[in-house]
Amino acid sequence: MSALKPIATIASQLPVSGIRRFFDIAASMQDVISLGVGEPDFVTPWQIREAAIYSLERGQTSYTSNWGLIELRREISAYLEKRYDVSYSPEDQILITVGVSEGLDIALRTILDPGDEVLVPEPCYVSYKPCVALAGGIPVAIETDASDNFAIDIERLEAKLTSRTKAILIGYPSNPTGVTMPLAILQNVVRFAEENGLYILSDEIYDRLIYEGEHTCVPSIAGAYERTILFNGFSKAYAMTGWRIGYICGPASIMSTMMKIHSYTMLCAPITGQKAALEAIKSAEPQVLDMVSQYGQRRKVMVDGFNAIGLKCHLPQGAFYAFPSVAATGLSAEEFAERLLFEQRVAVVPGTAFGAGGGAHIRCSYATSVEKIELALTRIKTFVDQLTAVSI
Amino acid sequence: MNPEVCEILSILNRDGRTTPETIAKLTGKSLDEVNGAIGEYEKNGVIKRYNAVIDWEKVGFDKVTAFIDVKVVPARDVGFDAIAGRIARFPEVKSVWLVSGGSDLRVIVESVNLKELANFVAEKLATIYGVTGTVTHFLLRRYKEDDVLYLEAENNERLVIAP
């Protein structure tokens, strides 16, 4: 008998998410206030849940079309047209996925050959780089700076451009920084992509959670449509994370290949979730606006709180994360997060989990009640004051 | 309506105990502005009252609540207002509305026991000049009142840390 052969190299060498380690520690502790949660604290609005229950009562438990329910795709098409003036045919340009996560995976598998490179501005969502690697590609990190509001610097993109560069992967409003990207910079990114024949993968899952200005839907920018794959879904705006319903839109020529992969690997998104999403897009606009208004209020409390404590924090324009710098404490983000958890029982996520550019920062979600935010800020102040007292 | 007006009011509507300091933080306004605005709302009667929503049954205080449909003859010049005002002033009466449909006024009455409530209807309400009939519906069980659910709490436990 010979030894069992090793598992795949790419998979085994994939780093464990920096979030994971903190999750295990925090989950075992009592009385922890968590600012580490990347999902809404609201429950899915009732009429959405009720529509899902009704669909179950009527026995709607089968597969749907691989593309997803046509009614849902029609609604999404109308929504994108009305909201962003971008036109996607419900027939062959919109694919319902199991969250943006699945969408991202199949899009990368669709466009990448082994060894192809994807430019990924950092800090960014934890899955971007691993998904590129799993699709056989090579993620190429592009640093951005807090001092520049994490803006994408075109010169840095050009510096990392090679003959193997195939795409740029962006997500704004950003998890973890909360920034949106100004239109002028996005236009430059599109031009850069045009000049170099690149695809643009644009994750816009936080598009509705915007507190200042308007969201720019990337495919609506001149020159972008033909090269952009747009990702969105229902998790954040409608408080529907657990339903796992997302969608991808793109040029029909690319969509047909993505749909092929989806049909072999996922078949379709769960029908109950799709029924719920259909109700959400049809009727939950008032609740979306109410949730956005509450996030917007909490954002001010949290950002003012960090700045008052002496942890410099830019005002995020979107998503539900503040991304204060802990540089003033002399601790690394990892040390800060770990000691804060043990000494004051507040869970935050060290910025290193989101790439090099986040090294001096911690990600704090304000998708939690004002009372908890205020209590967490009090505990963080105590922690920071003690650090400062010791260092004097 | 002016969205800035809505913001302070909707915060207070959600939780009447939110302090002006917190409202200032939430809205980005100065404390003086917030205090000024709330003062105006109170003075103008935009904010009627701050009260707690209490589940009296939980503290063992069983009240009797009845919804009474009242038919009345409207009076010259004042229509329904005179009778409605007269009914509304009784302390047992929690709400009075003019409604469309088979009756004219809908009245909510609360009382400590059934006998007192029956007395109120028979002696006070039905005898008012112009009242031609009453239909009394007793409250049996509360499921939702003033936006508050009287059902088992929803449990949406999130992970402590999530991406």
Coordinates of C-alpha atoms in Angstrom, one line a residue:
Chain A
M1 CA 0.0 0.0 0.0
S2 CA 1.4 3.4 -0.8
A3 CA 1.0 6.7 1.1
L4 CA -2.1 8.8 0.3
K5 CA -1.2 11.5 -2.2
P6 CA -1.2 15.1 -1.0
I7 CA -4.2 17.4 -1.6
A8 CA -4.0 20.2 -4.1
T9 CA -1.1 22.6 -3.6
I10 CA -3.1 25.8 -4.3
A11 CA -5.8 24.8 -1.8
S12 CA -3.4 23.7 1.0
Q13 CA -1.3 26.8 0.6
L14 CA -4.2 29.1 0.8
P15 CA -3.8 31.2 4.0
V16 CA -6.5 30.9 6.6
S17 CA -8.5 34.1 6.8
G18 CA -7.2 36.6 9.4
I19 CA -10.8 36.9 10.6
R20 CA -11.1 33.3 11.4
R21 CA -8.5 33.4 14.3
F22 CA -10.4 36.2 16.0
F23 CA -13.7 34.5 15.5
D24 CA -12.5 31.4 17.4
I25 CA -11.2 33.5 20.4
A26 CA -14.1 35.9 20.6
A27 CA -16.7 33.1 20.3
S28 CA -15.4 31.4 23.4
M29 CA -15.6 34.6 25.6
Q30 CA -18.4 36.0 27.6
D31 CA -19.8 39.6 27.5
V32 CA -18.0 40.5 24.3
I33 CA -19.2 43.5 22.4
S34 CA -18.6 42.7 18.8
L35 CA -17.8 45.3 16.2
G36 CA -16.5 42.5 14.0
V37 CA -19.7 41.5 12.3
G38 CA -19.9 42.1 8.5
E39 CA -23.6 41.8 8.2
P40 CA -26.7 43.9 9.1
D41 CA -28.1 43.7 12.7
F42 CA -31.6 44.0 11.3
V43 CA -33.7 41.0 10.6
T44 CA -35.0 40.5 7.1
P45 CA -38.1 42.7 6.8
W46 CA -41.2 40.6 7.5
Q47 CA -43.0 40.8 4.2
I48 CA -39.9 39.2 2.6
R49 CA -39.9 36.4 5.1
E50 CA -43.6 36.0 4.7
A51 CA -43.3 35.7 0.9
A52 CA -40.8 32.9 1.4
I53 CA -43.1 31.1 3.8
Y54 CA -45.9 31.4 1.4
S55 CA -43.8 30.0 -1.4
L56 CA -43.0 27.0 0.8
E57 CA -46.7 26.6 1.6
R58 CA -47.5 26.4 -2.1
G59 CA -44.9 23.7 -2.5
Q60 CA -42.4 25.7 -4.5
T61 CA -39.4 23.6 -3.7
S62 CA -38.0 22.7 -7.0
Y63 CA -34.9 23.8 -9.1
T64 CA -35.4 27.0 -11.0
S65 CA -33.9 27.9 -14.4
N66 CA -30.1 27.8 -14.2
W67 CA -30.2 31.6 -14.8
G68 CA -32.7 32.0 -11.9
L69 CA -36.3 33.0 -11.8
I70 CA -37.2 35.1 -14.8
E71 CA -39.5 37.3 -12.8
L72 CA -36.6 38.1 -10.4
R73 CA -34.2 38.8 -13.4
R74 CA -36.8 41.1 -14.9
E75 CA -37.1 43.1 -11.7
I76 CA -33.3 43.3 -11.4
S77 CA -33.0 44.5 -14.9
A78 CA -35.7 47.2 -14.4
Y79 CA -34.1 48.2 -11.1
L80 CA -30.6 48.7 -12.6
E81 CA -32.0 50.5 -15.6
K82 CA -34.0 52.9 -13.4
R83 CA -31.4 53.4 -10.7
Y84 CA -28.2 53.6 -12.7
D85 CA -29.3 53.8 -16.3
V86 CA -27.5 50.5 -17.2
S87 CA -29.3 48.1 -19.4
Y88 CA -29.0 44.3 -18.9
S89 CA -31.3 41.9 -20.7
P90 CA -33.1 39.6 -18.2
E91 CA -32.8 36.8 -20.7
D92 CA -29.1 36.4 -21.1
Q93 CA -27.2 39.1 -19.1
I94 CA -28.3 38.5 -15.5
L95 CA -27.5 35.4 -13.6
I96 CA -28.8 34.7 -10.1
T97 CA -26.0 33.4 -7.9
V98 CA -25.5 32.0 -4.4
G99 CA -24.4 35.4 -3.1
V100 CA -21.7 37.6 -4.6
S101 CA -19.2 35.0 -3.4
E102 CA -20.3 32.4 -6.0
G103 CA -20.5 35.1 -8.6
L104 CA -17.0 36.2 -8.0
D105 CA -15.8 32.6 -8.1
I106 CA -17.4 31.8 -11.5
A107 CA -16.4 35.1 -13.0
L108 CA -12.7 34.5 -12.1
R109 CA -12.9 31.0 -13.4
T110 CA -14.4 32.3 -16.6
I111 CA -11.8 34.9 -17.4
L112 CA -8.6 33.4 -16.0
D113 CA -6.1 31.0 -17.5
P114 CA -3.5 29.6 -15.2
G115 CA -0.9 32.2 -14.3
D116 CA -3.1 35.2 -15.4
E117 CA -2.8 38.1 -13.1
V118 CA -5.6 40.2 -11.4
L119 CA -4.9 43.6 -10.0
V120 CA -6.5 43.9 -6.6
P121 CA -6.4 47.3 -4.8
E122 CA -6.0 46.8 -1.0
P123 CA -7.3 46.9 1.6
C124 CA -10.1 44.8 0.2
Y125 CA -12.6 42.1 1.0
V126 CA -11.0 38.9 2.5
S127 CA -12.1 36.6 -0.4
Y128 CA -10.8 38.5 -3.4
K129 CA -7.2 37.2 -3.4
P130 CA -8.0 33.6 -2.4
C131 CA -10.7 33.4 -5.1
V132 CA -8.2 34.6 -7.7
A133 CA -5.7 32.0 -6.6
L134 CA -8.3 29.2 -6.5
A135 CA -9.2 30.1 -10.1
G136 CA -5.6 29.5 -11.1
G137 CA -4.7 33.2 -11.2
I138 CA -2.2 35.3 -9.4
P139 CA -3.6 38.2 -7.3
V140 CA -1.4 41.3 -7.6
A141 CA -2.0 43.6 -4.7
I142 CA -2.1 47.3 -5.4
E143 CA -1.5 49.4 -2.2
T144 CA -3.6 52.4 -1.4
D145 CA -3.1 54.9 1.4
A146 CA -5.3 56.1 4.2
S147 CA -3.8 59.6 3.7
D148 CA -5.3 59.6 0.2
N149 CA -8.7 58.1 1.3
F150 CA -7.6 54.8 -0.1
A151 CA -7.9 56.1 -3.7
I152 CA -6.6 53.9 -6.5
D153 CA -3.4 55.4 -7.9
I154 CA -3.3 54.7 -11.7
E155 CA 0.5 54.9 -11.6
R156 CA 0.6 52.0 -9.2
L157 CA -1.6 50.0 -11.5
E158 CA 0.7 50.7 -14.4
A159 CA 3.7 49.7 -12.3
K160 CA 2.2 46.2 -11.7
L161 CA 1.0 45.7 -15.3
T162 CA 2.5 42.7 -17.1
S163 CA 1.6 40.8 -20.3
R164 CA -0.3 38.4 -18.0
T165 CA -2.5 41.0 -16.4
K166 CA -6.1 40.2 -17.3
A167 CA -8.4 42.0 -14.9
I168 CA -8.8 44.5 -12.1
L169 CA -11.0 43.6 -9.2
I170 CA -12.6 46.4 -7.2
G171 CA -15.4 46.7 -4.6
Y172 CA -16.9 50.1 -3.7
P173 CA -18.3 51.1 -1.2
S174 CA -15.4 49.2 0.4
N175 CA -15.4 46.5 3.0
P176 CA -13.3 47.2 5.1
T177 CA -12.5 50.9 4.6
G178 CA -16.1 52.2 3.9
V179 CA -14.8 54.5 1.2
T180 CA -16.4 55.1 -2.1
M181 CA -14.3 55.8 -5.2
P182 CA -14.7 59.2 -6.8
L183 CA -16.1 59.1 -10.3
A184 CA -13.0 60.7 -11.8
I185 CA -10.8 57.9 -10.4
L186 CA -13.2 55.2 -11.6
Q187 CA -13.1 56.8 -15.1
N188 CA -9.3 56.6 -15.0
V189 CA -9.5 53.0 -14.0
V190 CA -11.9 52.3 -16.9
R191 CA -9.5 54.1 -19.3
F192 CA -6.6 52.1 -17.9
A193 CA -8.6 48.9 -18.5
E194 CA -9.5 50.0 -22.0
E195 CA -5.9 50.8 -22.9
N196 CA -4.7 47.4 -21.7
G197 CA -7.6 45.1 -22.8
L198 CA -8.5 44.3 -19.2
Y199 CA -11.7 43.1 -17.6
I200 CA -13.2 45.0 -14.7
L201 CA -14.8 43.0 -11.9
S202 CA -16.9 45.4 -9.9
D203 CA -18.4 44.1 -6.6
E204 CA -21.1 46.6 -5.7
I205 CA -22.8 44.7 -2.9
Y206 CA -22.8 47.8 -0.7
D207 CA -24.2 50.2 -3.4
R208 CA -27.3 51.1 -1.3
L209 CA -25.5 51.8 1.9
I210 CA -24.2 55.3 0.9
Y211 CA -24.4 58.3 3.2
E212 CA -22.8 61.0 1.1
G213 CA -23.1 61.5 -2.6
E214 CA -24.4 59.0 -5.1
H215 CA -23.2 55.5 -6.0
T216 CA -21.4 55.1 -9.3
C217 CA -22.4 51.9 -11.0
V218 CA -19.1 51.0 -12.8
P219 CA -20.7 49.6 -16.1
S220 CA -22.5 53.0 -16.5
I221 CA -19.1 54.7 -17.0
A222 CA -18.3 55.4 -20.7
G223 CA -16.2 52.5 -22.1
A224 CA -16.8 50.2 -19.1
Y225 CA -19.9 48.2 -20.1
E226 CA -18.3 45.8 -22.6
R227 CA -15.5 44.8 -20.2
T228 CA -17.2 44.9 -16.8
I229 CA -18.8 42.1 -14.8
L230 CA -21.0 43.6 -12.2
F231 CA -21.7 41.8 -8.9
N232 CA -24.5 42.7 -6.5
G233 CA -27.0 40.9 -4.3
F234 CA -29.6 41.2 -1.6
S235 CA -27.5 40.6 1.6
K236 CA -26.6 44.1 2.7
A237 CA -29.4 46.4 1.5
Y238 CA -32.2 44.1 2.5
A239 CA -30.6 42.5 5.5
M240 CA -30.7 39.1 3.8
T241 CA -27.2 37.7 4.3
G242 CA -28.4 34.2 5.3
W243 CA -30.6 33.8 2.2
R244 CA -27.5 33.8 -0.1
I245 CA -28.9 35.5 -3.1
G246 CA -26.7 37.5 -5.4
Y247 CA -26.5 38.3 -9.1
I248 CA -23.9 39.0 -11.8
C249 CA -24.5 41.0 -14.9
G250 CA -22.3 41.4 -17.9
P251 CA -22.0 41.3 -21.7
A252 CA -23.9 38.3 -23.1
S253 CA -20.8 36.7 -24.6
I254 CA -19.2 36.3 -21.1
M255 CA -22.4 35.6 -19.3
S256 CA -23.0 32.4 -21.4
T257 CA -19.7 30.9 -20.2
M258 CA -20.3 32.0 -16.6
M259 CA -23.8 30.4 -16.8
K260 CA -22.2 27.2 -18.1
I261 CA -19.9 26.9 -15.0
H262 CA -22.8 27.9 -12.7
S263 CA -25.0 25.2 -14.3
Y264 CA -22.4 22.5 -13.6
T265 CA -21.3 23.6 -10.1
M266 CA -24.4 25.2 -8.5
L267 CA -27.3 24.4 -10.9
C268 CA -29.3 27.2 -9.5
A269 CA -29.7 29.5 -6.4
P270 CA -32.2 28.1 -3.9
I271 CA -35.8 28.9 -4.9
T272 CA -36.9 30.0 -1.5
G273 CA -34.2 32.7 -1.4
Q274 CA -35.1 33.8 -4.9
K275 CA -38.8 34.1 -4.0
A276 CA -37.7 36.2 -1.0
A277 CA -35.5 38.4 -3.1
L278 CA -38.3 39.0 -5.6
E279 CA -40.5 40.3 -2.8
A280 CA -37.6 42.4 -1.5
I281 CA -36.9 44.2 -4.7
K282 CA -40.6 44.8 -5.3
S283 CA -41.7 46.1 -1.9
A284 CA -38.9 46.7 0.6
E285 CA -37.6 50.1 -0.6
P286 CA -39.0 52.0 2.5
Q287 CA -37.3 49.6 4.8
V288 CA -34.0 49.9 2.9
L289 CA -34.2 53.7 3.3
D290 CA -35.0 53.3 7.0
M291 CA -32.0 51.0 7.6
V292 CA -29.7 53.2 5.6
S293 CA -30.8 56.2 7.7
Q294 CA -30.1 54.3 10.9
Y295 CA -26.6 53.2 9.7
G296 CA -25.9 56.8 8.8
Q297 CA -26.7 57.9 12.3
R298 CA -24.6 55.3 13.9
R299 CA -21.7 56.0 11.6
K300 CA -21.4 59.5 13.0
V301 CA -21.4 58.2 16.6
M302 CA -18.7 55.7 15.9
V303 CA -16.4 58.0 13.8
D304 CA -16.7 60.9 16.2
G305 CA -16.0 58.5 19.1
F306 CA -12.8 57.2 17.6
N307 CA -11.5 60.6 16.7
A308 CA -12.3 61.8 20.3
I309 CA -10.3 58.8 21.7
G310 CA -7.4 59.8 19.5
L311 CA -7.7 57.0 17.0
K312 CA -7.7 58.9 13.7
C313 CA -10.7 57.8 11.6
H314 CA -11.8 59.1 8.2
L315 CA -15.5 59.5 7.7
P316 CA -16.6 56.6 5.6
Q317 CA -19.0 57.4 2.8
G318 CA -20.6 54.0 2.5
A319 CA -20.9 50.3 3.7
F320 CA -21.1 50.0 7.5
Y321 CA -17.5 50.0 8.6
A322 CA -15.3 52.5 10.3
F323 CA -11.6 51.9 9.7
P324 CA -9.7 53.9 12.3
S325 CA -5.9 53.9 12.5
V326 CA -4.3 52.5 15.7
A327 CA -0.8 53.8 14.8
A328 CA -0.9 56.4 17.6
T329 CA -1.0 53.6 20.2
G330 CA 2.3 52.2 19.0
L331 CA 0.6 48.7 18.6
S332 CA 0.2 46.8 15.4
A333 CA -3.4 46.2 14.4
E334 CA -3.1 42.5 15.4
E335 CA -1.7 43.4 18.8
F336 CA -4.3 46.1 19.3
A337 CA -7.2 43.8 18.4
E338 CA -6.0 40.9 20.4
R339 CA -5.3 42.9 23.6
L340 CA -8.5 44.9 23.2
L341 CA -10.4 41.6 23.1
F342 CA -8.7 40.1 26.2
E343 CA -8.5 43.3 28.3
Q344 CA -11.8 45.0 27.4
R345 CA -13.9 42.4 25.6
V346 CA -14.4 44.3 22.4
A347 CA -14.0 42.4 19.2
V348 CA -12.7 44.2 16.2
V349 CA -11.0 42.9 13.1
P350 CA -7.3 43.8 12.5
G351 CA -6.8 45.6 9.1
T352 CA -4.1 43.1 8.2
A353 CA -7.0 40.6 7.4
F354 CA -7.7 42.8 4.4
G355 CA -4.3 43.2 2.9
A356 CA -1.1 45.1 3.5
G357 CA -2.6 48.6 3.2
G358 CA -4.8 47.9 6.2
G359 CA -1.9 47.2 8.6
A360 CA -2.2 50.1 10.9
H361 CA -6.0 50.0 11.0
I362 CA -8.9 48.0 12.7
R363 CA -12.2 47.4 11.0
C364 CA -15.2 48.2 13.2
S365 CA -18.7 47.5 12.0
Y366 CA -21.5 50.0 13.0
A367 CA -24.2 47.5 12.0
T368 CA -25.0 47.2 15.7
S369 CA -27.1 49.2 18.1
V370 CA -26.1 52.8 19.3
E371 CA -26.0 51.5 22.9
K372 CA -23.5 48.8 22.0
I373 CA -21.4 51.2 19.9
E374 CA -21.3 53.7 22.8
L375 CA -20.4 51.0 25.3
A376 CA -17.7 49.6 23.0
L377 CA -16.3 53.1 22.6
T378 CA -16.1 53.6 26.3
R379 CA -14.2 50.3 26.7
I380 CA -11.9 51.2 23.8
K381 CA -11.2 54.6 25.5
T382 CA -10.3 52.8 28.7
F383 CA -8.0 50.5 26.8
V384 CA -6.3 53.3 24.9
D385 CA -6.0 55.5 28.0
Q386 CA -4.3 52.7 29.9
L387 CA -1.8 52.2 27.0
T388 CA -1.0 55.8 26.9
A389 CA -0.6 56.0 30.7
V390 CA 1.9 53.1 30.6
S391 CA 3.9 54.6 27.8
I392 CA 4.3 57.8 29.8
Chain B
M1 CA -41.8 66.9 4.7
N2 CA -38.4 68.3 5.5
P3 CA -36.1 65.2 6.0
E4 CA -34.2 67.0 8.7
V5 CA -37.4 67.5 10.7
C6 CA -38.2 63.8 10.2
E7 CA -34.8 62.7 11.5
I8 CA -35.1 64.0 15.1
L9 CA -38.8 63.0 15.3
S10 CA -38.1 59.5 14.0
I11 CA -35.3 59.0 16.5
L12 CA -37.6 60.0 19.3
N13 CA -40.5 58.0 17.9
R14 CA -38.2 54.9 18.0
D15 CA -37.0 55.6 21.5
G16 CA -38.4 58.5 23.5
R17 CA -35.6 58.3 26.0
T18 CA -32.9 59.2 23.5
T19 CA -31.1 62.1 25.1
P20 CA -30.5 65.4 23.2
E21 CA -26.8 64.6 23.5
T22 CA -27.2 61.3 21.6
I23 CA -29.5 62.9 19.0
A24 CA -26.9 65.6 18.4
K25 CA -24.3 62.8 17.8
L26 CA -26.6 60.8 15.6
T27 CA -27.7 63.7 13.4
G28 CA -24.5 65.8 13.4
K29 CA -26.3 68.8 14.8
S30 CA -25.2 70.9 17.7
L31 CA -26.8 70.3 21.1
D32 CA -28.4 73.7 21.1
E33 CA -30.0 73.1 17.7
V34 CA -31.4 69.8 18.9
N35 CA -32.7 71.2 22.2
G36 CA -34.2 74.1 20.3
A37 CA -36.0 71.9 17.8
I38 CA -37.4 69.5 20.5
G39 CA -38.6 72.5 22.5
E40 CA -40.4 73.8 19.5
Y41 CA -42.0 70.4 18.8
E42 CA -43.2 70.2 22.4
K43 CA -44.5 73.7 22.4
N44 CA -46.4 73.3 19.1
G45 CA -47.9 70.0 20.0
V46 CA -46.0 68.1 17.3
I47 CA -44.6 65.9 20.2
K48 CA -47.7 65.2 22.3
R49 CA -46.2 63.1 25.1
Y50 CA -43.4 60.8 26.0
N51 CA -44.6 57.5 27.5
A52 CA -43.5 54.0 28.0
V53 CA -45.3 51.1 26.2
I54 CA -46.2 48.7 29.0
D55 CA -47.4 45.2 29.0
W56 CA -49.6 45.4 32.0
E57 CA -50.5 41.8 31.9
K58 CA -46.9 40.9 32.7
V59 CA -47.1 42.7 36.1
G60 CA -50.4 40.9 36.8
F61 CA -52.5 43.9 36.2
D62 CA -55.5 42.7 34.2
K63 CA -57.4 45.5 32.6
V64 CA -60.5 45.2 30.5
T65 CA -60.3 46.8 27.1
A66 CA -63.2 47.3 24.8
F67 CA -63.6 48.7 21.3
I68 CA -66.9 50.4 21.0
D69 CA -68.6 51.3 17.8
V70 CA -70.9 54.3 18.4
K71 CA -73.7 55.5 16.2
V72 CA -74.5 59.2 16.6
V73 CA -76.7 61.8 15.1
P74 CA -74.5 64.7 14.0
A75 CA -75.5 68.1 15.4
R76 CA -76.0 71.2 13.4
D77 CA -72.9 73.4 12.9
V78 CA -70.6 71.1 14.9
G79 CA -71.2 67.8 13.1
F80 CA -69.7 64.9 15.1
D81 CA -67.2 67.1 17.0
A82 CA -69.4 68.0 20.0
I83 CA -70.3 64.4 20.8
A84 CA -66.8 63.1 20.0
G85 CA -65.3 65.7 22.4
R86 CA -67.8 64.8 25.1
I87 CA -66.9 61.2 24.9
A88 CA -63.2 61.8 24.6
R89 CA -63.0 63.7 28.0
F90 CA -64.0 60.6 30.1
P91 CA -60.8 59.3 31.7
E92 CA -61.7 55.7 30.8
V93 CA -61.6 56.6 27.1
K94 CA -58.2 56.0 25.6
S95 CA -59.0 56.9 22.0
V96 CA -61.8 58.3 19.9
W97 CA -61.9 58.3 16.1
L98 CA -64.4 59.3 13.5
V99 CA -64.5 56.4 11.1
S100 CA -66.2 55.4 7.9
G101 CA -68.5 52.4 7.7
G102 CA -71.4 51.1 9.6
S103 CA -70.8 53.3 12.7
D104 CA -69.6 56.8 13.2
L105 CA -67.2 56.8 16.1
R106 CA -64.8 54.1 17.3
V107 CA -63.9 54.4 20.9
I108 CA -61.3 52.5 23.0
V109 CA -62.2 52.2 26.6
E110 CA -60.1 50.7 29.4
S111 CA -61.4 49.8 32.8
V112 CA -60.3 47.8 35.8
N113 CA -63.0 45.2 35.5
L114 CA -66.0 44.2 33.4
K115 CA -68.6 45.6 35.7
E116 CA -67.2 49.1 35.6
L117 CA -66.8 49.0 31.9
A118 CA -70.5 47.8 31.5
N119 CA -71.5 50.7 33.8
F120 CA -69.6 53.2 31.7
V121 CA -71.3 52.1 28.5
A122 CA -74.7 51.8 30.0
E123 CA -74.7 54.9 32.2
K124 CA -72.3 57.3 30.5
L125 CA -71.8 56.6 26.9
A126 CA -75.2 55.3 25.7
T127 CA -77.1 58.0 27.5
I128 CA -75.3 60.9 25.8
Y129 CA -77.9 62.9 23.8
G130 CA -77.4 62.1 20.1
V131 CA -75.9 58.6 20.7
T132 CA -78.3 56.2 19.0
G133 CA -76.5 52.9 19.5
T134 CA -73.3 51.1 20.6
V135 CA -71.7 47.8 19.7
T136 CA -69.0 46.7 22.2
H137 CA -66.1 44.4 21.3
F138 CA -63.9 43.1 24.1
L139 CA -60.2 42.7 23.6
L140 CA -59.3 39.0 24.0
R141 CA -55.6 39.0 23.2
R142 CA -53.0 41.5 22.1
Y143 CA -50.7 40.6 19.3
K144 CA -49.3 43.9 18.3
E145 CA -50.0 47.4 19.6
D146 CA -48.4 50.7 18.6
D147 CA -45.7 49.0 16.5
V148 CA -44.8 46.7 19.4
L149 CA -45.2 42.9 18.9
Y150 CA -46.6 41.0 21.9
L151 CA -45.1 37.8 20.5
E152 CA -42.1 35.7 21.3
A153 CA -39.0 37.7 20.5
E154 CA -37.2 37.0 17.2
N155 CA -33.9 35.5 17.7
N156 CA -31.3 36.4 15.1
E157 CA -28.0 35.4 16.6
R158 CA -25.1 36.6 14.4
L159 CA -21.6 35.2 14.4
V160 CA -19.3 37.2 16.7
I161 CA -17.0 37.9 13.8
A162 CA -18.0 37.7 10.1
P163 CA -16.2 38.8 6.9

